[in-house]
Coordinates of C-alpha atoms and ligand atoms in Angstrom, one line a residue:
M1 CA -8.9 3.1 -23.3
K2 CA -9.9 -0.2 -22.0
I3 CA -8.3 -0.7 -18.7
L4 CA -8.2 -3.9 -16.7
I5 CA -7.4 -3.6 -13.0
L6 CA -6.2 -6.5 -10.8
G7 CA -7.3 -6.8 -7.3
S8 CA -10.4 -6.7 -5.0
G9 CA -9.8 -4.2 -2.4
G10 CA -10.4 -0.5 -1.7
R11 CA -7.1 0.3 -3.4
E12 CA -8.3 -1.2 -6.6
Y13 CA -11.8 0.6 -6.0
S14 CA -10.1 3.9 -5.7
M15 CA -8.0 3.3 -9.0
G16 CA -11.2 2.5 -10.8
L17 CA -13.2 5.5 -9.4
S18 CA -10.4 7.9 -10.2
I19 CA -10.4 6.6 -13.9
S20 CA -14.0 6.5 -14.1
N21 CA -14.4 10.0 -13.4
E22 CA -12.3 10.8 -16.5
K23 CA -15.4 9.5 -18.3
E24 CA -13.6 8.1 -21.2
H25 CA -12.5 4.7 -20.5
E26 CA -14.1 1.2 -20.0
L27 CA -12.9 -0.7 -17.0
F28 CA -12.5 -4.2 -16.1
F29 CA -11.8 -5.6 -12.7
M30 CA -10.3 -9.1 -11.7
P31 CA -12.0 -10.1 -9.7
G32 CA -13.1 -6.9 -8.3
N33 CA -15.6 -6.8 -5.3
G34 CA -19.3 -6.2 -4.9
A35 CA -18.9 -2.5 -5.7
T36 CA -16.6 -2.3 -8.4
S37 CA -19.2 -3.8 -10.6
D38 CA -20.8 -0.3 -10.5
L39 CA -17.7 1.2 -12.1
G40 CA -17.0 -1.5 -14.7
T41 CA -17.1 -5.2 -15.2
N42 CA -15.9 -7.8 -12.8
I43 CA -14.3 -10.9 -14.7
N44 CA -13.0 -14.0 -13.0
I45 CA -10.0 -15.4 -14.9
E46 CA -7.3 -16.4 -12.1
N47 CA -4.9 -18.1 -14.3
Y48 CA -2.4 -15.4 -15.5
N49 CA -2.0 -17.0 -18.9
E50 CA -5.6 -17.3 -19.6
L51 CA -6.1 -13.6 -18.3
C52 CA -3.3 -12.4 -20.8
S53 CA -5.3 -14.2 -23.7
W54 CA -8.3 -12.5 -22.6
A55 CA -6.6 -9.3 -22.5
I56 CA -5.4 -9.7 -26.1
T57 CA -8.8 -10.6 -27.4
K58 CA -10.4 -7.9 -25.5
K59 CA -7.9 -5.5 -26.7
I60 CA -7.1 -4.2 -23.3
D61 CA -5.0 -1.0 -23.6
L62 CA -3.6 -1.0 -20.1
T63 CA -3.5 -3.5 -17.2
I64 CA -2.8 -2.1 -13.7
V65 CA -1.9 -4.6 -11.0
G66 CA -3.0 -3.6 -7.5
P67 CA -1.7 -6.2 -4.9
E68 CA 1.7 -7.6 -4.6
A69 CA 1.1 -11.4 -5.2
P70 CA 0.6 -11.3 -8.9
L71 CA 3.8 -9.1 -9.3
V72 CA 5.8 -11.5 -7.2
D73 CA 4.3 -14.3 -9.3
G74 CA 5.4 -12.5 -12.4
I75 CA 2.3 -11.5 -14.0
V76 CA 3.9 -8.6 -15.6
D77 CA 6.4 -10.5 -17.5
I78 CA 3.7 -12.6 -18.9
F79 CA 1.7 -9.7 -20.3
K80 CA 4.8 -8.0 -21.7
A81 CA 6.0 -11.0 -23.6
K82 CA 2.8 -10.5 -25.4
D83 CA 3.4 -6.9 -26.0
L84 CA 0.5 -5.9 -23.7
V85 CA 0.9 -2.6 -21.7
I86 CA 1.1 -3.4 -18.0
F87 CA 1.8 -1.2 -14.9
G88 CA 3.9 -2.8 -12.3
P89 CA 7.4 -4.3 -11.7
S90 CA 8.8 -7.5 -13.2
K91 CA 9.2 -10.8 -11.2
A92 CA 12.9 -9.9 -10.6
A93 CA 12.1 -6.3 -9.6
A94 CA 9.2 -7.5 -7.4
K95 CA 11.5 -9.3 -5.3
L96 CA 12.1 -6.1 -3.3
E97 CA 8.8 -7.0 -1.6
G98 CA 8.8 -10.7 -2.2
S99 CA 11.9 -11.2 -0.2
K100 CA 13.0 -9.2 2.9
V101 CA 16.3 -10.9 2.7
Y102 CA 16.8 -9.7 -1.0
M103 CA 15.5 -6.3 -0.1
K104 CA 17.7 -5.9 2.9
N105 CA 20.7 -7.0 0.9
M106 CA 20.0 -4.5 -1.9
L107 CA 19.4 -1.7 0.5
K108 CA 23.0 -2.6 1.9
K109 CA 24.4 -2.7 -1.5
F110 CA 23.2 0.4 -2.6
N111 CA 24.1 2.2 0.7
I112 CA 20.7 3.1 1.6
P113 CA 20.1 3.7 5.3
T114 CA 18.2 0.8 6.9
A115 CA 18.2 -0.8 10.4
A116 CA 21.3 -2.9 11.3
F117 CA 20.3 -6.6 10.6
L118 CA 21.4 -10.2 10.3
E119 CA 20.1 -12.5 7.6
T120 CA 20.0 -16.1 8.5
S121 CA 18.4 -19.4 8.2
K122 CA 20.3 -20.8 11.0
A123 CA 18.6 -20.4 14.5
E124 CA 22.1 -20.5 16.3
E125 CA 23.4 -17.7 14.3
A126 CA 20.2 -15.7 14.9
Y127 CA 20.5 -16.3 18.8
S128 CA 23.9 -15.1 19.2
F129 CA 23.2 -12.0 17.2
I130 CA 20.3 -11.5 19.4
D131 CA 22.5 -12.1 22.6
N132 CA 24.4 -8.9 21.6
M133 CA 21.3 -6.7 20.8
N134 CA 19.3 -4.1 22.9
T135 CA 15.4 -4.7 23.3
P136 CA 13.0 -4.3 21.5
I137 CA 14.2 -6.7 18.8
V138 CA 12.6 -6.9 15.2
V139 CA 12.3 -10.3 13.7
K140 CA 10.8 -10.6 10.1
A141 CA 10.0 -13.6 8.0
D142 CA 11.6 -13.5 4.5
G143 CA 8.7 -14.1 2.3
L144 CA 5.1 -12.7 1.8
C145 CA 2.9 -13.0 4.8
A146 CA 0.1 -10.8 4.4
G147 CA 1.5 -8.0 6.5
K148 CA 1.9 -10.5 9.5
G149 CA 5.4 -11.4 9.2
V150 CA 7.1 -8.9 11.5
I151 CA 7.4 -9.4 15.3
I152 CA 8.6 -6.7 17.5
A153 CA 9.9 -8.7 20.7
T154 CA 10.2 -7.0 23.9
S155 CA 12.7 -9.5 25.3
K156 CA 15.7 -11.7 24.0
D157 CA 13.7 -14.8 24.8
E158 CA 10.6 -13.6 22.7
A159 CA 12.8 -12.7 19.8
K160 CA 14.5 -16.0 19.9
E161 CA 11.0 -17.8 20.1
A162 CA 9.8 -16.0 17.1
V163 CA 13.1 -17.0 15.3
K164 CA 12.6 -20.5 16.2
D165 CA 8.7 -20.7 15.2
M166 CA 9.7 -18.9 11.9
L167 CA 12.6 -21.2 11.0
S168 CA 10.8 -24.4 11.9
G169 CA 8.0 -23.5 9.4
S170 CA 5.4 -23.5 12.2
S171 CA 4.5 -19.7 12.1
F172 CA 4.7 -18.7 8.3
G173 CA 5.6 -21.9 6.4
D174 CA 8.1 -21.4 3.6
A175 CA 7.9 -17.8 4.0
G176 CA 9.7 -17.9 7.4
K177 CA 12.7 -20.4 6.2
A178 CA 14.8 -17.4 6.4
V179 CA 14.7 -14.5 8.6
I180 CA 15.7 -11.0 9.4
V181 CA 16.8 -10.0 12.8
E182 CA 17.1 -6.2 13.1
E183 CA 17.5 -3.3 15.5
F184 CA 14.2 -1.5 16.6
L185 CA 13.9 2.1 15.2
D186 CA 12.3 4.6 17.2
G187 CA 10.8 7.3 15.3
Y188 CA 7.9 8.1 13.2
E189 CA 6.7 6.3 10.1
L190 CA 5.9 7.6 6.6
S191 CA 4.5 6.0 3.6
V192 CA 6.3 7.5 0.4
F193 CA 5.4 6.4 -2.9
A194 CA 7.4 6.9 -6.3
I195 CA 5.7 6.2 -9.6
C196 CA 8.6 4.7 -11.8
D197 CA 9.1 3.9 -15.4
G198 CA 12.5 2.2 -14.9
E199 CA 14.3 5.4 -15.5
N200 CA 12.4 8.3 -14.3
Y201 CA 10.1 8.6 -11.4
K202 CA 7.3 11.1 -9.8
V203 CA 7.0 11.2 -5.9
L204 CA 3.5 11.8 -4.6
P205 CA 3.0 13.6 -1.2
A206 CA 4.0 11.8 1.7
A207 CA 1.3 9.9 3.7
Q208 CA 1.0 8.3 6.9
D209 CA -0.7 5.1 7.7
H210 CA -2.1 3.7 11.0
K211 CA -1.2 0.1 11.1
R212 CA -2.5 -0.9 14.6
L213 CA -6.0 -1.8 15.1
L214 CA -6.8 0.5 18.0
D215 CA -6.8 4.3 18.9
G216 CA -3.2 5.3 20.4
D217 CA -1.5 2.7 18.1
K218 CA -2.3 -0.3 20.2
G219 CA -3.6 -3.6 19.4
P220 CA -2.5 -5.8 16.7
N221 CA -1.1 -4.8 13.4
T222 CA -3.5 -4.6 10.5
G223 CA -3.1 -3.8 6.8
G224 CA -3.9 -0.2 7.8
M225 CA -6.9 1.3 9.7
G226 CA -6.8 4.8 8.2
A227 CA -4.5 7.2 6.5
Y228 CA -4.1 10.7 5.4
A229 CA -1.8 13.0 3.2
P230 CA 0.0 15.3 2.8
T231 CA 1.5 15.0 6.1
P232 CA 3.1 18.0 7.6
L233 CA 5.8 15.7 9.1
V234 CA 7.8 16.0 5.9
D235 CA 9.5 19.2 4.7
E236 CA 11.5 19.9 1.6
E237 CA 14.8 18.8 3.1
L238 CA 13.5 15.5 4.1
Y239 CA 11.9 15.0 0.7
K240 CA 15.1 15.8 -0.9
K241 CA 16.9 13.3 1.5
I242 CA 14.6 10.7 0.4
E243 CA 15.0 11.2 -3.3
D244 CA 19.0 11.5 -3.0
R245 CA 19.5 8.8 -0.6
V246 CA 16.8 6.4 -1.5
I247 CA 14.8 6.7 -4.6
K248 CA 17.8 7.6 -7.0
P249 CA 20.1 5.0 -5.8
T250 CA 17.4 2.3 -5.8
L251 CA 16.4 3.1 -9.4
E252 CA 20.1 3.4 -10.5
G253 CA 20.7 0.1 -8.5
M254 CA 18.1 -1.8 -9.9
K255 CA 19.0 -1.0 -13.3
K256 CA 22.4 -2.4 -12.8
E257 CA 21.0 -5.5 -11.2
G258 CA 19.1 -5.8 -14.5
A259 CA 15.8 -5.5 -12.9
A260 CA 14.9 -1.8 -13.8
F261 CA 12.1 -0.7 -11.6
E262 CA 8.6 0.0 -13.0
G263 CA 5.6 0.6 -11.1
V264 CA 4.9 1.9 -7.6
L265 CA 8.2 2.0 -5.3
F266 CA 6.2 2.2 -1.8
I267 CA 8.9 3.3 0.7
G268 CA 8.4 2.5 4.4
V269 CA 10.4 5.2 6.1
M270 CA 11.1 5.7 9.6
V271 CA 12.2 9.2 10.4
V272 CA 14.8 9.1 13.2
K273 CA 16.0 12.5 14.4
G274 CA 15.2 13.9 11.2
E275 CA 16.9 11.1 9.0
P276 CA 15.0 8.7 6.8
I277 CA 15.8 5.0 7.5
I278 CA 14.2 2.6 5.3
L279 CA 12.0 -0.1 6.9
E280 CA 11.0 -1.8 3.8
Y281 CA 10.0 -1.6 0.1
N282 CA 6.7 -2.5 -1.3
V283 CA 6.2 -2.8 -5.1
R284 CA 2.7 -1.6 -5.1
F285 CA 0.4 1.0 -3.9
G286 CA -0.5 1.0 -0.1
D287 CA -4.0 0.3 1.0
P288 CA -5.5 2.7 2.3
E289 CA -2.8 5.1 1.1
C290 CA -3.9 4.7 -2.3
E291 CA -7.5 5.9 -1.6
I292 CA -6.3 9.1 -0.2
L293 CA -3.5 9.9 -2.9
L294 CA -5.1 9.3 -6.1
P295 CA -8.0 11.8 -5.5
L296 CA -5.4 14.5 -4.6
I297 CA -4.0 14.1 -8.2
K298 CA -5.4 16.7 -10.5
S299 CA -4.1 15.4 -13.7
K300 CA -5.4 12.3 -15.2
V301 CA -4.5 9.4 -13.1
S302 CA -4.8 7.1 -16.1
D303 CA -2.0 9.0 -17.8
L304 CA 0.0 8.6 -14.9
F305 CA -0.2 4.8 -15.0
Y306 CA 0.0 4.6 -18.6
K307 CA 2.9 6.8 -19.2
A308 CA 5.0 4.8 -16.4
A309 CA 3.9 1.6 -18.1
T310 CA 5.3 2.9 -21.3
K311 CA 8.5 4.6 -20.0
D312 CA 7.2 8.1 -20.7
L313 CA 7.1 9.7 -17.5
A314 CA 9.4 12.2 -18.4
N315 CA 6.8 13.7 -20.5
L316 CA 4.3 13.9 -17.7
N317 CA 3.8 16.9 -15.8
I318 CA 1.9 15.6 -12.6
V319 CA -0.5 18.3 -11.0
M320 CA -1.5 18.0 -7.5
K321 CA -4.5 19.6 -5.9
N322 CA -3.8 21.9 -2.9
D323 CA -6.1 19.8 -0.8
Y324 CA -5.7 17.3 2.1
A325 CA -7.3 13.9 2.3
V326 CA -8.2 11.8 5.3
G327 CA -9.3 8.1 4.9
I328 CA -10.9 6.1 7.7
V329 CA -11.3 2.3 7.4
M330 CA -14.4 0.7 8.7
A331 CA -13.8 -3.0 9.2
S332 CA -15.8 -5.9 10.1
E333 CA -16.3 -7.1 13.5
N334 CA -13.7 -9.9 14.0
Y335 CA -11.0 -8.0 11.8
P336 CA -7.9 -9.0 11.8
Y337 CA -8.6 -12.2 13.8
S338 CA -11.1 -14.0 11.8
S339 CA -13.8 -13.8 9.3
S340 CA -17.2 -12.1 10.3
Q341 CA -20.9 -12.7 9.4
A342 CA -22.1 -11.0 6.2
A343 CA -23.8 -7.6 7.3
E344 CA -25.9 -5.4 5.1
I345 CA -24.6 -1.9 4.5
I346 CA -26.9 1.1 4.9
V347 CA -25.4 4.5 3.6
D348 CA -27.9 7.2 4.6
E349 CA -28.6 9.6 2.0
I350 CA -26.2 12.6 2.4
I351 CA -28.1 15.9 2.3
D352 CA -25.4 18.1 3.4
E353 CA -24.0 19.5 0.2
D354 CA -20.7 20.3 1.7
L355 CA -20.1 16.8 2.7
K356 CA -21.5 15.3 -0.6
N357 CA -19.0 17.3 -2.5
N358 CA -16.0 16.7 -0.3
S359 CA -16.2 13.2 0.6
H360 CA -16.7 9.7 -0.8
I361 CA -16.7 5.8 0.1
C362 CA -14.1 3.4 -1.3
Y363 CA -15.6 0.0 -1.1
A364 CA -13.3 -3.0 -0.1
G365 CA -14.6 -6.1 1.6
V366 CA -18.1 -6.1 0.1
K367 CA -20.4 -8.2 -2.0
K368 CA -23.5 -7.6 -3.7
E369 CA -26.8 -9.8 -3.5
D370 CA -30.1 -8.9 -4.9
G371 CA -28.8 -5.3 -5.4
K372 CA -28.1 -5.1 -1.7
L373 CA -24.3 -4.3 -0.6
F374 CA -23.0 -6.7 2.3
A375 CA -19.9 -6.2 4.3
S376 CA -18.2 -9.5 3.6
G377 CA -15.3 -9.4 6.1
G378 CA -11.9 -7.7 6.6
R379 CA -11.5 -4.1 5.8
V380 CA -15.0 -3.1 4.3
L381 CA -14.5 0.2 3.2
V382 CA -12.8 3.6 3.7
C383 CA -14.6 7.0 4.1
V384 CA -12.5 9.6 2.6
G385 CA -13.0 13.1 3.2
F386 CA -11.0 16.2 1.6
G387 CA -10.5 19.8 3.0
E388 CA -8.4 22.8 2.8
N389 CA -6.5 21.5 5.8
I390 CA -6.1 18.3 7.6
N391 CA -8.8 19.1 10.3
E392 CA -11.4 20.0 7.7
A393 CA -10.6 16.6 5.7
R394 CA -10.8 14.7 8.8
N395 CA -14.0 16.3 10.1
R396 CA -15.4 15.4 6.9
A397 CA -14.3 11.7 6.8
Y398 CA -15.7 11.2 10.2
A399 CA -18.9 12.8 9.2
L400 CA -19.2 10.3 6.3
C401 CA -18.4 7.3 8.8
G402 CA -21.5 8.4 10.8
Q403 CA -23.6 8.1 7.6
V404 CA -22.5 4.4 7.1
H405 CA -24.0 1.6 8.9
F406 CA -23.4 -2.2 9.2
L407 CA -23.4 -4.7 12.1
G408 CA -20.2 -5.0 13.8
K409 CA -18.5 -2.1 12.2
K410 CA -15.2 -1.0 13.5
L411 CA -13.1 2.1 13.3
R412 CA -10.4 4.0 14.7
T413 CA -11.4 7.5 16.0
D414 CA -7.7 9.1 16.1
I415 CA -6.7 9.1 12.3
A416 CA -4.1 11.7 11.5
Y417 CA -3.5 12.5 15.5
Q418 CA 0.2 12.9 14.6
A419 CA -0.6 15.8 12.4
L420 CA -2.8 17.5 14.6
K421 CA -0.9 17.4 17.9
Ligands
AMP1 P1 7.2 -4.0 7.5 O1 6.3 -5.0 7.2 O2 8.6 -4.5 7.4 O3 6.9 -2.6 7.2 O4 6.9 -4.0 9.2 C1 5.6 -3.8 9.5 C2 5.7 -2.6 10.6 O5 6.5 -3.1 11.7 C3 6.3 -1.5 10.2 O6 5.1 -0.5 9.6 C4 6.8 -0.8 11.6 O7 5.6 0.0 12.2 C5 7.3 -2.0 12.2 N1 8.6 -2.2 12.0 C6 9.2 -2.9 11.2 N2 10.6 -2.9 11.3 C7 10.7 -2.0 12.4 C8 11.9 -1.6 13.0 N3 13.2 -2.1 12.5 N4 11.8 -0.8 13.9 C9 10.6 -0.4 14.6 N5 9.6 -0.8 14.0 C10 9.6 -1.7 12.9
LIG2 N1 -1.1 0.2 4.3 C1 0.1 -0.3 4.2 C2 0.3 -1.4 3.0 O1 -0.7 -1.3 2.2 O2 1.1 -2.3 3.2

């Protein structure tokens, strides 16, 4: 197949890597990064209508959308109107991520467990709700804020301040013109991914991400500093609860709303006293979760995407490896605060056969100049290790990190700690 992947991160690199390992497809990335050009061809057509015309001319068989923004903008509808095969939710279904107000109201409507909340665009209403809450208090901007729209306030005054800054437009512009104020949930977090074709779904092994910048879950929130899967923190009973109480009613509900869900339903779960409570939905793969989950799939990843995009998941038997995967993000010096100076990336030759065969790098914030790879900011790459248990996978991932050098490199040293407690 000719396959087009939209996006430029480690997530999209990992999709490309898995598919390129099948050795039977031609890959294109829009826009890709300095390393995806080793897996296929980077193109640069930002306008969705123009990209669609390009895909028709080029006879692209499958388009996979990595990030949320094009989904929320409706790229899937544009491609489908021209009978192209594209993996991802429609604009209407992508509202599950595009608007937290929509998402919370859907959870409520479908009776899916979620934190008690108030949705409002009136400051006074939010203040009186806050006055009756216990701290900490969670305040969320309605729209897309690149992962920064959630404030966990430790006092009522701080919560009110966050509401005020959001509603006035000063913290997140239009994305903050409506807010969610909700109760704080105390538990452990999971990332659960269901690949959906509108009707059927396949659940991947549950992963854990590490959103905070520093060891011990300290410091500011990031896009994710590392992940591992499968996590031993989920047993069959919890998977069943998530399927019966969350995935099935969501897919049923979205069908009734006239927005059948196709693509990746990314369920942010907080497990509180053994019960799954839904923090949020995203409508795409997590990054770095994608980088550790796709290589655990033994069957063809391209089949999974293609069958989901053509309402054919019922005919797919997805086979997982028995392995574990751990991914460690290496970020640039000033992440997540500001951009960093470009720094050359040197990867030592890996002599150890065991490490060579059981680890790899997924490149994200990189650019190529004169054949050399440079860290260009943000999350630069993910070192992924595999093993028969989490410890083995983790040791290999960290061993690989030791072989990668660039000025200002930054990483957490405790990825997967909750599984090793
Ligand atoms: P979200 O973008 O909604 O997933 O929120 C980002 C992060 O904030 C989550 O991954 C959680 O760690 C945290 N968070 C969000 N909502 C809550 C909540 N109600 N209680 C506790 N933590 C939360
Ligand atoms: N790693 C979490 C996310 O992609 O939103």
